């Protein structure tokens, strides 16, 4: 296998190092606005925890019978730290050994991670939005309310937004850098 | 016939003329675009908080300026059934006194805490006139945190004025009273047996906690409003006095005989030295000291005995008397601390005294006499000058920080603006009607915000839509930023306002307590979650440990209570968000309701008097399902053996 260019080594290294930020800043955010909450309610999703107005959101959601959001609801929190760790480690290794196959693998892993997380979130949202407590005070039409995966969605008096937080955007940049490296290598072939 | 016709024409003309000569009302007093100056657009905030005494309602009201909108009625010395103040088990001790539980008082004056003679707006102090007390309100929670009773006092009117770093808040007695061991004396022996006490209450600079540092034993005058010196006169306090005739009957006449009464100047730094030197004598006096604890959400009341007393007849250099015409109601010190203004309510002039001249007169012992050994300074030696023909019935003076003073004139119903240096009257505006106190934001401090002035009036008459014999008291807001005072707004107030203070909203609006953290709730009967909601019997006392969260009570069905029991509902509001209080009311309660703030625990005692099933419910429209937030308590006959049972909200 071919060795990669010094520039691509640096790109891969930067991409790996940037991903370390995932341990220190939130990856995703969900926000809600309503006439009663002009300041908005905000929930942050981290690599291993939730923060923000989770209790208040739970208090509001119980009217339509949504499950109580809590850390225990997400087994992902227990292994995501290792997944990230593995990818970061692999990225750094790639920068050291400088092999082309490693760049492709590194990039694929980030893409797969992104897709995996989105699919996982969609499935969670589907489950969360489709298993409403039938005894809840307010019956949502069709007994289903799936939160938005990305973007805005309205429900009753709430406008919900879901999108990447700082950590998510940085992860995107890592993916982009790894992608550039991979494409540059691919074109050299 | 012709004569009669002419007479008729004459009468008609006279009537028309007379009508035309009727004084013009306030409508004509309004000029320029007043409305836009007091208009605070929806969603925006007022520039100033105005904390207004409620007078005979025993409360304070919180108003925004320039809009005049009322934000809160803040209970201090009076029970407040709407939130349970004075009714909940936790808050009852706040209103305890040496006379027992006193559910009402008369709150006249406000003092907002200062540092370096500028508002820091940490606390608002208020006085109880009737059963002498001082209260401290926290301005991050707008809650009464502490009340201290003043012994050896009767009518705590000369209160609660503060020194420039809030070292002390003072309490001068209006009524002199017999003190000491024998209080059963003839009223005719007033001059021998009655004493006027001035209490200096220290304020802890970090926590605000009050303590009676010492009392001055003053002659049996009536003490009226007071002001601390500031900046150059820091260390002194000035009390207006009347009834220096020392009359004890028909004061209207007998206390109005002398042309001059006094402003009593107190060198409190000197008094402090005497206290440090151990010159204070312990004298009797029982008083209650009540403190609210924000962590246990509970007040405690301690009855204390005895205070340190200083006798200025023996201890020299504490007290000096400045003659002041006539029956002064107020005394005020200007922002520089140099000028001391007396407002003799029966005087034809306003005397302005000079602090520098006062010190010089003391230095050179320029005295015209003494009262029991306490020097009386010579009027002319201390006088800076007199404001001539200011108006009738001067009461109080505030300052704009631009060299002008504003004095309220009760009798001529106006506010008069005058130059402190030149003593010239420069402007006057009518008030509607008979202004008592007036207020400029920061007015009593070293740094007034000379933009607005408010007149708080004693007579209302035709100002608003009439409401039967009892009317709201009126207030007027004036723009004083220009040369001429301009009437902007007329607004009704709560209770009967006396003094008020205002300060920039930015000082406190971002420091407000929004809710209490549940994990920091140390109430012994608090619940941290729904899991422990329960009912326990201890003899004939039944304790209900109850939680509230939108939109349910746990437990919500209670059985096993018997006639003869005392039921204590310990309600913890589990909400952890701003503006989500829950209320609690139960049928037949002889107390009131509870309004429980998020994270707080509050207890309502309920003594069922009959057999039956009694509903309870949430009184604060908390959510869409507020009407569902309810429960039942079953009361069985005395001696029955209905089992103690409660449900904790399982879906049916």
PDB file of C-alpha atoms in Angstrom, chain B residues 241-335:
ATOM      1  CA  UNK B 241     -38.445  66.710  67.376  1.00  0.00           C
ATOM      2  CA  UNK B 242     -41.734  68.330  68.292  1.00  0.00           C
ATOM      3  CA  UNK B 243     -43.692  68.660  71.500  1.00  0.00           C
ATOM      4  CA  UNK B 244     -40.569  69.982  73.143  1.00  0.00           C
ATOM      5  CA  UNK B 245     -43.204  71.602  75.352  1.00  0.00           C
ATOM      6  CA  UNK B 246     -43.469  68.063  76.755  1.00  0.00           C
ATOM      7  CA  UNK B 247     -47.249  68.201  76.795  1.00  0.00           C
ATOM      8  CA  UNK B 248     -49.227  65.050  77.402  1.00  0.00           C
ATOM      9  CA  UNK B 249     -52.755  66.204  76.636  1.00  0.00           C
ATOM     10  CA  UNK B 250     -54.399  68.037  73.718  1.00  0.00           C
ATOM     11  CA  UNK B 251     -51.100  68.141  71.860  1.00  0.00           C
ATOM     12  CA  UNK B 252     -52.776  69.897  68.945  1.00  0.00           C
ATOM     13  CA  UNK B 253     -52.668  73.032  71.066  1.00  0.00           C
ATOM     14  CA  UNK B 254     -50.230  72.307  73.871  1.00  0.00           C
ATOM     15  CA  UNK B 255     -47.451  71.013  71.645  1.00  0.00           C
ATOM     16  CA  UNK B 256     -47.730  73.976  69.258  1.00  0.00           C
ATOM     17  CA  UNK B 257     -46.841  76.761  71.672  1.00  0.00           C
ATOM     18  CA  UNK B 258     -43.129  77.206  71.109  1.00  0.00           C
ATOM     19  CA  UNK B 259     -41.836  79.029  68.043  1.00  0.00           C
ATOM     20  CA  UNK B 260     -38.960  76.675  67.791  1.00  0.00           C
ATOM     21  CA  UNK B 261     -38.521  73.015  68.552  1.00  0.00           C
ATOM     22  CA  UNK B 262     -35.300  71.163  67.842  1.00  0.00           C
ATOM     23  CA  UNK B 263     -33.351  69.078  65.448  1.00  0.00           C
ATOM     24  CA  UNK B 264     -31.447  66.714  67.684  1.00  0.00           C
ATOM     25  CA  UNK B 265     -27.945  66.100  66.314  1.00  0.00           C
ATOM     26  CA  UNK B 266     -26.462  62.811  67.467  1.00  0.00           C
ATOM     27  CA  UNK B 267     -22.775  62.044  67.157  1.00  0.00           C
ATOM     28  CA  UNK B 268     -23.151  58.285  66.849  1.00  0.00           C
ATOM     29  CA  UNK B 269     -19.450  57.689  66.346  1.00  0.00           C
ATOM     30  CA  UNK B 270     -19.001  59.211  69.812  1.00  0.00           C
ATOM     31  CA  UNK B 271     -21.781  56.985  71.125  1.00  0.00           C
ATOM     32  CA  UNK B 272     -19.939  53.995  69.661  1.00  0.00           C
ATOM     33  CA  UNK B 273     -16.820  55.042  71.561  1.00  0.00           C
ATOM     34  CA  UNK B 274     -18.750  55.166  74.833  1.00  0.00           C
ATOM     35  CA  UNK B 275     -20.174  51.712  74.137  1.00  0.00           C
ATOM     36  CA  UNK B 276     -16.671  50.387  73.435  1.00  0.00           C
ATOM     37  CA  UNK B 277     -15.466  52.009  76.642  1.00  0.00           C
ATOM     38  CA  UNK B 278     -18.150  50.104  78.533  1.00  0.00           C
ATOM     39  CA  UNK B 279     -20.229  53.169  79.391  1.00  0.00           C
ATOM     40  CA  UNK B 280     -23.468  51.523  78.287  1.00  0.00           C
ATOM     41  CA  UNK B 281     -25.815  50.543  81.084  1.00  0.00           C
ATOM     42  CA  UNK B 282     -27.912  47.442  80.722  1.00  0.00           C
ATOM     43  CA  UNK B 283     -31.579  48.414  81.039  1.00  0.00           C
ATOM     44  CA  UNK B 284     -34.663  46.270  80.900  1.00  0.00           C
ATOM     45  CA  UNK B 285     -36.850  45.777  77.864  1.00  0.00           C
ATOM     46  CA  UNK B 286     -38.327  42.653  76.392  1.00  0.00           C
ATOM     47  CA  UNK B 287     -38.357  42.273  72.622  1.00  0.00           C
ATOM     48  CA  UNK B 288     -38.820  39.681  69.936  1.00  0.00           C
ATOM     49  CA  UNK B 289     -36.265  39.021  67.220  1.00  0.00           C
ATOM     50  CA  UNK B 290     -37.605  37.038  64.278  1.00  0.00           C
ATOM     51  CA  UNK B 291     -35.508  35.620  61.464  1.00  0.00           C
ATOM     52  CA  UNK B 292     -36.551  33.802  58.320  1.00  0.00           C
ATOM     53  CA  UNK B 293     -34.287  31.006  57.104  1.00  0.00           C
ATOM     54  CA  UNK B 294     -34.309  30.481  53.331  1.00  0.00           C
ATOM     55  CA  UNK B 295     -32.829  27.008  53.685  1.00  0.00           C
ATOM     56  CA  UNK B 296     -35.412  25.608  56.098  1.00  0.00           C
ATOM     57  CA  UNK B 297     -38.120  27.911  54.709  1.00  0.00           C
ATOM     58  CA  UNK B 298     -39.014  28.603  58.314  1.00  0.00           C
ATOM     59  CA  UNK B 299     -38.936  31.561  60.696  1.00  0.00           C
ATOM     60  CA  UNK B 300     -37.761  31.432  64.272  1.00  0.00           C
ATOM     61  CA  UNK B 301     -38.681  33.938  66.940  1.00  0.00           C
ATOM     62  CA  UNK B 302     -36.479  34.593  69.975  1.00  0.00           C
ATOM     63  CA  UNK B 303     -37.610  36.695  72.919  1.00  0.00           C
ATOM     64  CA  UNK B 304     -34.697  38.746  74.222  1.00  0.00           C
ATOM     65  CA  UNK B 305     -34.333  40.865  77.314  1.00  0.00           C
ATOM     66  CA  UNK B 306     -32.402  44.054  77.985  1.00  0.00           C
ATOM     67  CA  UNK B 307     -30.514  46.599  75.909  1.00  0.00           C
ATOM     68  CA  UNK B 308     -27.469  48.784  76.401  1.00  0.00           C
ATOM     69  CA  UNK B 309     -28.465  52.340  77.212  1.00  0.00           C
ATOM     70  CA  UNK B 310     -26.421  55.531  76.965  1.00  0.00           C
ATOM     71  CA  UNK B 311     -27.422  58.595  78.982  1.00  0.00           C
ATOM     72  CA  UNK B 312     -26.394  61.704  77.006  1.00  0.00           C
ATOM     73  CA  UNK B 313     -26.999  63.866  80.055  1.00  0.00           C
ATOM     74  CA  UNK B 314     -23.967  62.274  81.645  1.00  0.00           C
ATOM     75  CA  UNK B 315     -22.027  61.217  78.590  1.00  0.00           C
ATOM     76  CA  UNK B 316     -20.967  64.446  76.899  1.00  0.00           C
ATOM     77  CA  UNK B 317     -20.628  65.212  73.188  1.00  0.00           C
ATOM     78  CA  UNK B 318     -23.261  62.789  71.967  1.00  0.00           C
ATOM     79  CA  UNK B 319     -26.300  65.017  71.703  1.00  0.00           C
ATOM     80  CA  UNK B 320     -26.693  68.664  70.595  1.00  0.00           C
ATOM     81  CA  UNK B 321     -29.932  70.496  69.926  1.00  0.00           C
ATOM     82  CA  UNK B 322     -30.398  72.803  66.934  1.00  0.00           C
ATOM     83  CA  UNK B 323     -33.416  75.121  67.355  1.00  0.00           C
ATOM     84  CA  UNK B 324     -35.795  74.621  64.422  1.00  0.00           C
ATOM     85  CA  UNK B 325     -39.070  76.416  63.656  1.00  0.00           C
ATOM     86  CA  UNK B 326     -41.852  75.071  64.262  1.00  0.00           C
ATOM     87  CA  UNK B 327     -42.949  71.522  65.075  1.00  0.00           C
ATOM     88  CA  UNK B 328     -40.663  69.977  62.425  1.00  0.00           C
ATOM     89  CA  UNK B 329     -41.942  66.839  60.790  1.00  0.00           C
ATOM     90  CA  UNK B 330     -38.875  66.036  58.756  1.00  0.00           C
ATOM     91  CA  UNK B 331     -35.216  66.731  58.513  1.00  0.00           C
ATOM     92  CA  UNK B 332     -33.107  65.874  55.499  1.00  0.00           C
ATOM     93  CA  UNK B 333     -29.444  66.083  54.592  1.00  0.00           C
ATOM     94  CA  UNK B 334     -28.416  67.102  51.085  1.00  0.00           C
ATOM     95  CA  UNK B 335     -26.286  64.839  48.843  1.00  0.00           C
TER      96      UNK B 335
END
